[in-house]
Structures are given as C-alpha cells and as structure tokens.
C-alpha cells in the first residue's frame, strides 16, 4: 500500500453500494434536512464497512488526494483539503477554484496526514475516498469523525469518478444532485463519442516519463486515465494491462519505449519537477513511429493534472480540448 501511495503521488511527480436510511424520528418529516434535500442520518457503505453520518456535515475534511472536486461540485467547501500536486492556493486547481466561495481551506500536506492534525480541525465528516487508508488508519480517523473510504471492492486510486461522486453525494445528503452531475457528464461523454466515431477501436494510451528518469509509466484501462480514453471509444493495448499486473500503471524501462508504437495515438503528460519529462527527451524517441508520424498529443501541465484528478469538475475541461487534439493527431 505504501508503494501505491508513492506511485500515485508520482503520477505527476498520480460498483458503489450506498444506503440512505431514515432515522432519529418517527417520520421522515421529523428528520433534519440537508441543503441538498436528503434526510439525515444517512449510512454510507464503503470498503471498511458502514458509516453513519448523523446530521448534515458542516465541517468536512477532504483527506483523499482528489476528493475535494466532488465535494466542491456538490456545493460544500471543505475546512481542509489534501495537497496532491502543483501547490495551488487551497490545493485547488482552476476548474474548481470558483467553487471555493471566497474561502481558503487549510491545506494538508505530506505523504501521511496525522490524525492529530485532522482532529484539530474539529471535523464532522472525513472524506477519504482516494486517500488509500489502511484499516488501522481508517480506525484512527473514524474515532475523530464519521469517515468514508472508497466503495466496497474498489481500489482507492482507481475508483471511477461516477462511484466516488455518488458516494460523497450520499454522505453529504446530496445524492440526487450527485446523480444529476454524473448523468450530465456521462451525456457529455456520449456526445463527444458520437462526434468522433473514428476513435472506436483505435488503440491509445496515456504515458509519462518516470520521476526517477529510469523509464516511463503507462496507465491501464482500469485506471481513470485509461478510462478517459475508453470512454471516448479508444482501446488501451492489452500489453500495458498485462505489464501492470495488479497495479494501475505499467512501469516500463527506457529500452522498451517502442511499446508505444502499439498505439494509434499517445497522450503524453509531464510530471511537474521532472527535468526529463518530455517524450522527445526519452532514449529511443528518434526511432518511435508515433513520434515520427505526429501521433503524440503532449498534454499541458494543467491537462495532465486534470486527467489525473479525473473528477466531475476536471473532466469537462478535457472534453472541451483533448478529443479534437486526438482527432488531429490521427489525421481524422
């Protein structure tokens, strides 16, 4: 698990079971109402069990690396946000910054966040969907406040944005709003896919140079970067899924850069702080057909971070830009 946390941080150096239960009164009308229209208490089922949220949360700590986007999209401003990458104000990127409502949440930095630091914030809900907590860590945080992790059976770093959004929406009492956000974004994906039928069945991958300069990463079809491609109709080559094994990315040596030629198009993102980040800087690039033929889309830093967040707020910005760039690279 520690290796996965480090790998997730190095991305840029990165079936829901929900039950809403009425309670606390003899009728639904007697239950307090959340701003989103949900009755409390609610029970959220996640990887480490069932967590009851007794009342509409007022002090939410976003402990997962990317959970803040769904929280903000649902109209709640956390009192603290976990730093993922980029050192942006309030650890929030431009696609979500207008949701802060002028507030400046505390930033929680570091590979591990101490329960004492979180307890000092007096939270009434800890959202740790993408935090990668161990069971022992979950037990510690849940003694501070109701804590939710990834959906049952899901990897914290591969939780589909739909499932994460819905799970967080339930905990906030805004399940209907979460469902609407998911439906609206899925409709946008469907519209883009219909606009670019030439993507269907073509092979594509998202890759980046390793932060250690010892090779490169390619993310699998089960990672959210790969899912972005498959949602557009592309297929991620099976080679990369096989090389990744049980992980969410394949770590490949420089000598095997030519594996990218299995793709019809490659999306290349650059890890901030990596001096050897561009594809052109990789050993063997001169022999790479996808490079020679202009079938590489080099993502901006913001696009790369947006793809690594793969949230209900970051994905719309990519749908406005990347499909057209992929189509141009394919010559279609």
Coordinates of C-alpha atoms in Angstrom, one line a residue:
X1 CA 0.0 0.0 0.0
X2 CA 2.9 2.4 0.8
X3 CA 4.2 1.8 -2.7
X4 CA 0.9 2.6 -4.2
X5 CA 0.6 5.8 -2.3
X6 CA 4.1 6.8 -3.5
X7 CA 3.3 5.8 -7.1
X8 CA 0.0 7.7 -7.0
X9 CA 1.8 10.9 -5.8
X10 CA 4.4 10.3 -8.6
X11 CA 1.8 10.4 -11.3
X12 CA 2.6 14.0 -11.7
X13 CA 5.9 13.6 -9.7
X14 CA -0.6 10.1 -9.8
X15 CA -20.0 -0.6 -8.1
X16 CA -21.0 1.7 -5.4
X17 CA -23.2 0.4 -2.6
X18 CA -25.0 3.2 -0.9
X19 CA -27.9 3.1 1.6
X20 CA -29.7 6.2 2.8
X21 CA -31.6 5.4 6.0
X22 CA -34.2 7.5 7.7
X23 CA -33.8 7.7 11.4
X24 CA -33.8 9.8 14.5
X25 CA -37.6 10.4 14.4
X26 CA -40.9 8.7 14.0
X27 CA -41.5 10.1 10.5
X28 CA -39.5 11.4 7.5
X29 CA -40.8 14.9 8.2
X30 CA -39.2 14.9 11.6
X31 CA -35.7 14.1 10.2
X32 CA -33.4 17.1 9.7
X33 CA -32.9 18.1 6.1
X34 CA -29.6 18.6 4.3
X35 CA -29.1 21.5 1.9
X36 CA -29.3 19.0 -0.9
X37 CA -32.7 17.7 0.2
X38 CA -31.5 14.5 1.9
X39 CA -32.8 13.3 5.2
X40 CA -30.3 12.5 8.0
X41 CA -28.9 10.3 9.4
X42 CA -27.6 8.5 6.3
X43 CA -25.5 5.4 6.2
X44 CA -22.7 5.1 3.6
X45 CA -21.3 1.7 2.8
X46 CA -17.6 1.7 1.8
X47 CA -14.6 -0.6 1.7
X48 CA -14.2 -0.7 5.5
X49 CA -17.8 -1.1 6.5
X50 CA -20.8 1.2 7.0
X51 CA -20.5 4.8 8.3
X52 CA -23.4 6.7 9.7
X53 CA -23.5 10.5 9.2
X54 CA -25.9 11.7 11.8
X55 CA -26.5 15.2 10.5
X56 CA -25.8 17.5 7.5
X57 CA -22.0 18.0 7.7
X58 CA -20.8 21.5 8.4
X59 CA -17.0 20.9 8.7
X60 CA -15.8 18.5 6.0
X61 CA -12.2 17.4 5.8
X62 CA -11.2 16.3 2.3
X63 CA -8.5 13.7 3.1
X64 CA -8.3 11.9 -0.3
X65 CA -5.9 13.2 -2.8
X66 CA -8.7 14.3 -5.3
X67 CA -11.9 14.2 -3.2
X68 CA -12.2 17.9 -3.0
X69 CA -13.5 18.2 -6.5
X70 CA -16.7 16.2 -5.9
X71 CA -17.2 17.9 -2.6
X72 CA -16.9 21.3 -4.2
X73 CA -19.1 20.3 -7.1
X74 CA -21.8 19.4 -4.6
X75 CA -21.7 22.9 -3.1
X76 CA -19.8 22.2 0.1
X77 CA -16.5 23.9 0.9
X78 CA -14.2 21.7 3.0
X79 CA -12.4 23.2 6.0
X80 CA -9.2 21.4 4.8
X81 CA -8.0 19.9 1.5
X82 CA -5.3 17.3 1.0
X83 CA -2.4 18.6 -1.3
X84 CA -2.0 16.4 -4.4
X85 CA 0.3 18.3 -6.8
X86 CA 1.1 21.7 -8.0
X87 CA 0.9 23.7 -4.7
X88 CA -2.1 25.7 -5.9
X89 CA -3.9 28.0 -3.5
X90 CA -6.1 25.9 -1.2
X91 CA -4.8 22.9 -3.1
X92 CA -7.5 23.6 -5.7
X93 CA -7.0 23.8 -9.5
X94 CA -8.7 26.4 -11.8
X95 CA -11.5 24.1 -12.8
X96 CA -12.7 24.0 -9.2
X97 CA -11.4 27.3 -7.7
X98 CA -14.6 29.2 -8.4
X99 CA -16.4 26.7 -6.1
X100 CA -14.5 27.9 -3.0
X101 CA -16.9 30.7 -2.5
X102 CA -14.1 33.0 -1.5
X103 CA -12.9 30.8 1.3
X104 CA -9.4 29.4 1.9
X105 CA -9.5 25.9 3.3
X106 CA -6.4 24.7 5.2
X107 CA -4.0 22.6 3.1
X108 CA -2.9 19.2 4.4
X109 CA 0.5 18.3 3.0
X110 CA 2.7 15.3 3.2
X111 CA 2.6 11.6 2.3
X112 CA 0.8 10.9 5.5
X113 CA -1.6 13.2 7.5
X114 CA -1.6 12.8 11.3
X115 CA -4.9 12.1 13.0
X116 CA -3.9 14.9 15.4
X117 CA -3.8 17.5 12.6
X118 CA -7.2 16.4 11.4
X119 CA -8.7 16.3 15.0
X120 CA -7.6 19.9 15.5
X121 CA -10.0 20.9 12.6
X122 CA -13.0 19.5 14.6
X123 CA -14.5 17.8 11.5
X124 CA -17.9 16.3 11.4
X125 CA -17.1 14.3 8.2
X126 CA -13.8 13.0 6.8
X127 CA -13.9 12.1 3.1
X128 CA -11.1 9.7 2.3
X129 CA -12.3 8.0 -0.9
X130 CA -8.9 8.5 -2.7
X131 CA -6.7 8.6 0.4
X132 CA -5.6 4.9 0.3
X133 CA -6.1 4.4 4.1
X134 CA -5.1 1.2 5.7
X135 CA -7.7 -0.4 8.0
X136 CA -5.7 0.8 11.0
X137 CA -5.6 4.4 9.7
X138 CA -9.3 4.3 9.0
X139 CA -10.0 3.2 12.5
X140 CA -7.9 6.1 13.9
X141 CA -9.7 8.7 11.7
X142 CA -13.1 7.3 12.3
X143 CA -12.6 7.9 16.1
X144 CA -12.4 11.6 15.2
X145 CA -15.4 11.9 13.0
X146 CA -17.5 9.8 10.6
X147 CA -15.1 8.7 7.9
X148 CA -15.8 7.3 4.4
X149 CA -13.3 5.5 2.1
X150 CA -13.6 4.0 -1.4
X151 CA -16.6 1.9 -2.5
X152 CA -16.6 -1.8 -1.5
X153 CA -14.3 -3.8 -3.7
X154 CA -12.7 -0.7 -5.3
X155 CA -9.1 0.4 -5.3
X156 CA -8.8 3.9 -3.8
X157 CA -6.7 5.1 -6.7
X158 CA -8.9 3.5 -9.4
X159 CA -12.3 4.4 -8.1
X160 CA -14.4 5.5 -11.1
X161 CA -15.4 9.2 -10.9
X162 CA -19.1 8.2 -11.1
X163 CA -18.8 6.0 -8.0
X164 CA -16.8 8.5 -6.0
X165 CA -19.2 11.3 -6.8
X166 CA -22.2 9.3 -5.8
X167 CA -20.7 8.0 -2.6
X168 CA -19.6 11.5 -1.5
X169 CA -23.0 12.8 -2.5
X170 CA -24.7 10.3 -0.2
X171 CA -22.5 11.3 2.7
X172 CA -23.3 15.0 2.2
X173 CA -27.1 14.3 1.9
X174 CA -26.9 15.4 -1.8
X175 CA -27.4 12.1 -3.5
X176 CA -29.9 13.4 -6.1
X177 CA -27.5 16.3 -7.0
X178 CA -24.7 13.8 -7.4
X179 CA -26.8 11.6 -9.7
X180 CA -27.5 14.6 -11.8
X181 CA -23.9 15.6 -12.1
X182 CA -22.9 12.1 -13.1
X183 CA -25.7 11.9 -15.7
X184 CA -24.9 15.3 -17.2
X185 CA -21.2 14.4 -17.6
X186 CA -21.9 10.9 -19.0
X187 CA -24.2 12.6 -21.5
X188 CA -21.3 14.9 -22.5
X189 CA -19.0 11.9 -23.0
X190 CA -21.7 10.3 -25.1
X191 CA -22.0 13.4 -27.3
X192 CA -18.2 13.6 -27.8
X193 CA -18.0 9.9 -28.7
X194 CA -20.8 10.4 -31.2
X195 CA -18.9 13.4 -32.7
X196 CA -15.7 11.3 -33.1
X197 CA -16.7 7.8 -34.3
X198 CA -13.2 7.4 -35.8
X199 CA -11.9 6.7 -32.2
X200 CA -13.9 3.4 -32.0
X201 CA -11.5 0.5 -31.7
X202 CA -8.3 2.6 -32.2
X203 CA -5.5 2.0 -29.7
X204 CA -4.4 4.8 -27.4
X205 CA -2.6 5.2 -24.1
X206 CA -1.7 7.8 -21.6
X207 CA 2.0 7.8 -20.6
X208 CA 4.7 9.8 -18.8
X209 CA 8.3 9.7 -18.0
X210 CA 9.2 8.2 -14.7
X211 CA 10.0 10.7 -12.0
X212 CA 13.2 8.7 -11.4
X213 CA 14.2 9.1 -15.1
X214 CA 14.5 5.3 -15.2
X215 CA 11.8 4.6 -17.7
X216 CA 8.2 5.6 -18.2
X217 CA 4.6 4.9 -16.9
X218 CA 1.6 3.8 -19.0
X219 CA -1.7 3.8 -17.2
X220 CA -4.0 0.8 -17.6
X221 CA -7.6 0.5 -18.9
X222 CA -8.8 0.2 -15.3
X223 CA -7.2 3.5 -14.2
X224 CA -9.1 6.7 -14.6
X225 CA -6.6 8.0 -17.2
X226 CA -7.2 4.9 -19.3
X227 CA -11.0 5.1 -18.7
X228 CA -11.0 8.5 -20.2
X229 CA -9.7 7.0 -23.4
X230 CA -12.1 4.0 -23.4
X231 CA -15.0 6.4 -22.6
X232 CA -14.2 8.1 -25.9
X233 CA -14.2 4.8 -27.8
X234 CA -10.4 4.0 -27.8
X235 CA -8.9 0.8 -26.6
X236 CA -5.8 0.6 -24.3
X237 CA -3.4 -2.0 -25.7
X238 CA -3.6 -5.2 -23.7
X239 CA 0.2 -5.2 -23.4
X240 CA 0.1 -2.4 -20.8
X241 CA -2.6 -4.1 -18.7
X242 CA -0.5 -7.3 -18.7
X243 CA 2.7 -5.5 -17.7
X244 CA 0.9 -3.6 -14.9
X245 CA -0.3 -6.8 -13.3
X246 CA -2.4 -5.9 -10.2
X247 CA -1.2 -2.3 -10.3
X248 CA -2.9 0.7 -12.1
X249 CA 0.1 1.5 -14.3
X250 CA 2.9 -0.3 -16.1
X251 CA 6.4 0.8 -15.1
X252 CA 8.5 0.2 -18.3
X253 CA 12.2 0.6 -18.9
X254 CA 13.6 3.1 -21.4
X255 CA 14.7 0.2 -23.6
X256 CA 11.1 -0.7 -24.2
X257 CA 9.9 2.8 -25.3
X258 CA 9.0 1.2 -28.6
X259 CA 6.0 -0.4 -27.0
X260 CA 4.2 2.9 -27.5
X261 CA 4.1 2.0 -31.2
X262 CA 1.3 -0.4 -30.4
X263 CA -0.8 2.7 -30.1
X264 CA -2.5 4.7 -32.9
X265 CA -2.2 7.8 -30.7
X266 CA -0.4 8.5 -27.4
X267 CA -1.3 11.1 -24.8
X268 CA 1.9 12.2 -23.0
X269 CA 1.8 14.1 -19.8
X270 CA 4.7 15.7 -17.9
X271 CA 5.3 15.1 -14.2
X272 CA 6.0 18.5 -12.5
X273 CA 9.5 18.8 -11.3
X274 CA 10.8 16.2 -13.7
X275 CA 13.7 17.6 -15.7
X276 CA 13.4 14.8 -18.2
X277 CA 9.7 15.0 -18.7
X278 CA 9.1 15.4 -22.4
X279 CA 8.7 12.4 -24.7
X280 CA 11.3 13.8 -27.0
X281 CA 13.9 13.6 -24.2
X282 CA 13.4 9.8 -23.8
X283 CA 16.1 7.5 -25.1
X284 CA 14.9 5.8 -28.3
X285 CA 12.5 8.6 -29.2
X286 CA 14.1 9.1 -32.6
X287 CA 13.0 5.6 -33.6
X288 CA 9.5 5.9 -32.3
X289 CA 6.9 5.8 -35.1
X290 CA 4.1 7.5 -33.2
X291 CA 6.5 10.4 -32.7
X292 CA 7.8 10.5 -36.3
X293 CA 4.2 10.5 -37.6
X294 CA 2.9 13.2 -35.3
X295 CA 0.6 10.9 -33.4
X296 CA 1.5 12.1 -30.0
X297 CA -0.6 14.6 -28.1
X298 CA 1.5 16.4 -25.5
X299 CA -0.8 17.5 -22.6
X300 CA -0.2 20.8 -20.9
X301 CA 0.6 20.5 -17.2
X302 CA -3.0 21.6 -16.3
X303 CA -4.4 19.0 -18.7
X304 CA -2.2 16.3 -17.2
X305 CA -3.4 17.2 -13.6
X306 CA -7.0 17.3 -14.7
X307 CA -6.7 13.8 -16.2
X308 CA -5.1 12.5 -13.0
X309 CA -7.9 14.1 -10.9
X310 CA -10.5 12.6 -13.4
X311 CA -13.2 14.3 -11.4
X312 CA -16.7 15.6 -12.2
X313 CA -15.1 19.1 -12.4
X314 CA -11.9 18.4 -14.2
X315 CA -13.1 16.1 -16.9
X316 CA -15.4 18.6 -18.6
X317 CA -12.3 20.8 -19.3
X318 CA -10.6 17.9 -21.0
X319 CA -13.7 17.1 -23.1
X320 CA -13.5 20.7 -24.4
X321 CA -9.9 20.2 -25.7
X322 CA -8.4 16.7 -25.9
X323 CA -10.8 14.9 -28.3
X324 CA -10.1 17.4 -31.1
X325 CA -6.4 17.1 -30.4
X326 CA -6.6 13.3 -30.6
X327 CA -8.5 13.6 -33.9
X328 CA -5.9 15.9 -35.3
X329 CA -3.1 13.5 -34.3
X330 CA -4.9 10.7 -36.0
X331 CA -5.3 12.8 -39.1
X332 CA -9.1 12.3 -39.0

